[in-house]
Short mmCIF file of N, CA and C in Angstrom, two decimals:
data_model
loop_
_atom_site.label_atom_id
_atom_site.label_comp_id
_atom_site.label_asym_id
_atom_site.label_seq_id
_atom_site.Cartn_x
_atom_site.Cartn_y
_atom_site.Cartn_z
N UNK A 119 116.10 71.58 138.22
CA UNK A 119 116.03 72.33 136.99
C UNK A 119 114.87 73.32 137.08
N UNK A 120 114.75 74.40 136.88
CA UNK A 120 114.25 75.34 136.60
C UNK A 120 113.39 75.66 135.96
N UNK A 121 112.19 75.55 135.43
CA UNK A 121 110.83 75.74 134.40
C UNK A 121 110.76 77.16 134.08
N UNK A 122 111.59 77.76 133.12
CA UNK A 122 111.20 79.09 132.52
C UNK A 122 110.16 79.21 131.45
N UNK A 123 109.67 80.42 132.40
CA UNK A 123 108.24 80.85 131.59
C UNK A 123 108.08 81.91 130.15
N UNK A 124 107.91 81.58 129.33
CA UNK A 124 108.00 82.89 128.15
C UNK A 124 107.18 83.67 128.73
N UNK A 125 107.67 85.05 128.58
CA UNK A 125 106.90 86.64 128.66
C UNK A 125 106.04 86.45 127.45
N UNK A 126 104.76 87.61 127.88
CA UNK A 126 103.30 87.71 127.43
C UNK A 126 103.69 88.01 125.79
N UNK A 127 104.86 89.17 125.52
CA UNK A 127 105.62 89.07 124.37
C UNK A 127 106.05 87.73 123.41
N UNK A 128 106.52 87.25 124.24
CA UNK A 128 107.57 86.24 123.33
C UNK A 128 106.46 85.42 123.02
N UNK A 129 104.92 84.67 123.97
CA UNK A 129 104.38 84.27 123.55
C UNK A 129 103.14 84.50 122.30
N UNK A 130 103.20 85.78 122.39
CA UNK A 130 101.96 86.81 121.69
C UNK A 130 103.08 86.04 120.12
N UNK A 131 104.97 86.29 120.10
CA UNK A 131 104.91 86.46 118.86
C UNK A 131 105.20 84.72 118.07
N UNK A 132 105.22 84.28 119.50
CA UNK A 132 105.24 82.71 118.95
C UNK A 132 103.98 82.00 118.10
N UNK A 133 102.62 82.39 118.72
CA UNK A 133 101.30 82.18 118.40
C UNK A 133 100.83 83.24 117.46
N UNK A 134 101.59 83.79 116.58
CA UNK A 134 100.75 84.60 115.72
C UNK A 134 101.07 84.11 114.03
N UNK A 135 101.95 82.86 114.61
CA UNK A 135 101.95 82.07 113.13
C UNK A 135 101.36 80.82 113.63
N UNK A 136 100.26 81.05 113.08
CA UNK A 136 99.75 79.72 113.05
C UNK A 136 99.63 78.43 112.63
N UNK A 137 100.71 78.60 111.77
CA UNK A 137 101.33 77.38 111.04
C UNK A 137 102.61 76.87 111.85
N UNK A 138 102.70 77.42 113.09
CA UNK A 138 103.67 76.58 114.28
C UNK A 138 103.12 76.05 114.91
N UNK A 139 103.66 74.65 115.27
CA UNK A 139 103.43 73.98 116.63
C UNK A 139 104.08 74.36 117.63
N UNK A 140 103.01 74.69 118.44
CA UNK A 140 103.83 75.68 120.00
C UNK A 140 102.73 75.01 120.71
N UNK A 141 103.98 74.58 122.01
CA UNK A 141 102.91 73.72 123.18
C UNK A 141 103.13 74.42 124.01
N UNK A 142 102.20 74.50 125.01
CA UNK A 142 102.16 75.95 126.18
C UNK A 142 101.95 75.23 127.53
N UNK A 143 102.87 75.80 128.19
CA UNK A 143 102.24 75.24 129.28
C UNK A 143 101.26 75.71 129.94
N UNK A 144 100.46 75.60 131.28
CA UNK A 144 99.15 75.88 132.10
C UNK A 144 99.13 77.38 132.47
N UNK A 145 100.88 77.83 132.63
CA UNK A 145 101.20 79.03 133.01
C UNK A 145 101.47 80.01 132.13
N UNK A 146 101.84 79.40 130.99
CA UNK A 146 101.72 80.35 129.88
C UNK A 146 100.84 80.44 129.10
N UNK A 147 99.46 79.33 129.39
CA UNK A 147 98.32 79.66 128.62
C UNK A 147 97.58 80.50 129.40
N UNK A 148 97.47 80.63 131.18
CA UNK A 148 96.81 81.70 131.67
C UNK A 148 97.52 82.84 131.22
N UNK A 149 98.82 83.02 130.92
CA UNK A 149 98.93 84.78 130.70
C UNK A 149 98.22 85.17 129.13
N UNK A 150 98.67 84.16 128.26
CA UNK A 150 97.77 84.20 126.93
C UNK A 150 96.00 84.25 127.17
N UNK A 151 95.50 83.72 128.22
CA UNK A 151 93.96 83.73 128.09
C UNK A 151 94.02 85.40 129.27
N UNK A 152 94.76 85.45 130.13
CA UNK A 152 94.74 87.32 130.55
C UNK A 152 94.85 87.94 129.35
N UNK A 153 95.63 87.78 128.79
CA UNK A 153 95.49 88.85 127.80
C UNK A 153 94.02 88.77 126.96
N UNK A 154 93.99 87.59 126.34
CA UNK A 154 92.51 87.25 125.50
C UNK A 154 91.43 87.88 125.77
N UNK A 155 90.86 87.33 127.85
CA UNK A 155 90.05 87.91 128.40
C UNK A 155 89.89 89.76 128.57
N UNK A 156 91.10 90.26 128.36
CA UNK A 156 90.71 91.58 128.11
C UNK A 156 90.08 91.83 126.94
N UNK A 157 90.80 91.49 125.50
CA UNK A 157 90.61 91.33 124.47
C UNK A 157 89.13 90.95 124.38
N UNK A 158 88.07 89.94 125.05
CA UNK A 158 86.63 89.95 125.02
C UNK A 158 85.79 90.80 125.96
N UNK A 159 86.21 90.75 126.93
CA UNK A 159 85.85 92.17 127.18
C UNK A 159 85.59 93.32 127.15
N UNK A 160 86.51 93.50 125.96
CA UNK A 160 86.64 94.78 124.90
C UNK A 160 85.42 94.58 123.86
N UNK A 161 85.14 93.28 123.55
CA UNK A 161 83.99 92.79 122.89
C UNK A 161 84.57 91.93 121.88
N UNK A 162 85.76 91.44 121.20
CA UNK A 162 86.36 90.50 120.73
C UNK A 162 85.66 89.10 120.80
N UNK A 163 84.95 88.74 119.45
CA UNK A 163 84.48 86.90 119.62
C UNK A 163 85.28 86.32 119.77
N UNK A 164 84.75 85.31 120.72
CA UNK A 164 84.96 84.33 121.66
C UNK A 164 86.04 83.77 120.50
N UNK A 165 85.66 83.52 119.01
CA UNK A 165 86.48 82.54 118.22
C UNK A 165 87.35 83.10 117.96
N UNK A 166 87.69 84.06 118.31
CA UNK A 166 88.54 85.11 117.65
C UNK A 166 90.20 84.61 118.59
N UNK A 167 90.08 84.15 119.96
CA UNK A 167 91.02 83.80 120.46
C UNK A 167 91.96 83.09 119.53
N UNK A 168 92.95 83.14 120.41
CA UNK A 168 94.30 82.11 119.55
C UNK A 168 94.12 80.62 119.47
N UNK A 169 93.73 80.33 118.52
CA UNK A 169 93.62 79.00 118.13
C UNK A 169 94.46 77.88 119.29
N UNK A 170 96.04 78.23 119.71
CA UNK A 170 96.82 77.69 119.86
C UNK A 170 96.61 77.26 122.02
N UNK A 171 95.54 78.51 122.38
CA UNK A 171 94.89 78.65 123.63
C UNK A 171 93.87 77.33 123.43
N UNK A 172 92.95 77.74 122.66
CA UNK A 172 91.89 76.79 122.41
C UNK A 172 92.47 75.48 122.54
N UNK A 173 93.61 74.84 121.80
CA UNK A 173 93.99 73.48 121.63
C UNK A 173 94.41 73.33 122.85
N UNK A 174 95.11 74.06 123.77
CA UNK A 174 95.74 74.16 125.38
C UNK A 174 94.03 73.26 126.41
N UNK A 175 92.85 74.73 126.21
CA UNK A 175 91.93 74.10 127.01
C UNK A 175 91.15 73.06 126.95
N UNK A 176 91.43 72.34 125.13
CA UNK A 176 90.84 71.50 124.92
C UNK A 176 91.33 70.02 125.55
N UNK A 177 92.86 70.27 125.89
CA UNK A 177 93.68 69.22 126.55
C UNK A 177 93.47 69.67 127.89
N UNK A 178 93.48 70.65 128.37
CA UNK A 178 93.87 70.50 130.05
C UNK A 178 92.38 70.80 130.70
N UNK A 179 91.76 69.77 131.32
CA UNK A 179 90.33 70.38 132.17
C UNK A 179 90.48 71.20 132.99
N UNK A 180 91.55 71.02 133.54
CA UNK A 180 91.79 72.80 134.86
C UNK A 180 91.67 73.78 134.02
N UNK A 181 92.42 74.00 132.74
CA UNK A 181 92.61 75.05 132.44
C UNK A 181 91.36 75.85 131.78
N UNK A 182 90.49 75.13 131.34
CA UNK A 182 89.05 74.98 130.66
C UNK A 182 88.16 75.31 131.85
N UNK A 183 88.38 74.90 133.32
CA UNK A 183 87.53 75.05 134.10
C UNK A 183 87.65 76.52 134.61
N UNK A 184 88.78 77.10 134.91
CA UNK A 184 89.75 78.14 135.05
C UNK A 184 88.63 79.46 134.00
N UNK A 185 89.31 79.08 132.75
CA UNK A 185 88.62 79.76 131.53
C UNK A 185 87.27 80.04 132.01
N UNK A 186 86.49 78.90 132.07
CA UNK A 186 84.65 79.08 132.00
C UNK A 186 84.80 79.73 133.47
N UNK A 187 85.18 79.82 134.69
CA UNK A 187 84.98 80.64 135.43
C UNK A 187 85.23 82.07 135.35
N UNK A 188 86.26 82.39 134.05
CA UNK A 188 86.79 83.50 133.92
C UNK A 188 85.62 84.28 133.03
N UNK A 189 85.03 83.33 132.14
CA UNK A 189 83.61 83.84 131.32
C UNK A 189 82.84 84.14 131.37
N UNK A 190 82.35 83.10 133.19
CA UNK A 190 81.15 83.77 133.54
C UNK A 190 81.11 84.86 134.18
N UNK A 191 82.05 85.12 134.68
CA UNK A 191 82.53 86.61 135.13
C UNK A 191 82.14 87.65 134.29
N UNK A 192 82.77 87.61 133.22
CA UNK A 192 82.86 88.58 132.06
C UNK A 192 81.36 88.73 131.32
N UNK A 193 80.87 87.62 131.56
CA UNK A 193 79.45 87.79 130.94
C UNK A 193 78.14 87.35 131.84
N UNK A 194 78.59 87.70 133.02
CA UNK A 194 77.69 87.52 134.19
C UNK A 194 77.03 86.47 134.23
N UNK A 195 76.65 85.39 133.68
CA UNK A 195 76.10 84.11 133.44
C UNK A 195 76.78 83.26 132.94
N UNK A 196 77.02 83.44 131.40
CA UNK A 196 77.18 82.60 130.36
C UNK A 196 78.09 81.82 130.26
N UNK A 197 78.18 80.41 130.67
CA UNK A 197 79.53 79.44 130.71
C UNK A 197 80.07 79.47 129.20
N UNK A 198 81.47 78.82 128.68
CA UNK A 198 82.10 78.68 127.64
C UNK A 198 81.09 77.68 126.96
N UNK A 199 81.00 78.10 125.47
CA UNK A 199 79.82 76.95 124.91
C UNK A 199 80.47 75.41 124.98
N UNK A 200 81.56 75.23 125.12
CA UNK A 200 82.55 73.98 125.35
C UNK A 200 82.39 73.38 126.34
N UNK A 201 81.82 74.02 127.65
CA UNK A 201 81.64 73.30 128.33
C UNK A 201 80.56 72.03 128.76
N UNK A 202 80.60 71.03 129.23
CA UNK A 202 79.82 70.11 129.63
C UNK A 202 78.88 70.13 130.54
#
């Protein structure tokens, strides 16, 4: 069987009600945190992400570890305050 992935679309319009439960997988929360990470880059707070990302890295440690490497990038030092 086959694991289809939602496009950056379909997920942008799944997560913009936040009164849905939407579970993401590892692969569709990295295209949601690509997009995000531009989005802070641009200068967007950190809290400002999609809630529905946040609950993703709060369950998966890869994906959290993934993230804080992607942060310190972006902010030349500074790990995710979440992290341990």
């Amino acid at each position: 069987m086959t694991k289809v992935i939602r496009s950056l679309w379909e997920l942008l319009l799944l997560t913009c009600d936040t009164g849905k439960s939407v579970r993401l997988t590892c692969e569709e929360c990295f295209i949601l945190l690509g997009y995000d990470a531009d989005l802070l880059a641009g200068g967007a707070p950190l809290e400002e992400i999609r809630p529905i990302v946040n609950h993703h890295l709060a369950l998966c440690p890869e994906c959290q570890a993934r993230f804080d490497e992607w942060l310190e990038e972006l902010n030349g030092e500074q790990p995710h305050p979440h992290s341990n």
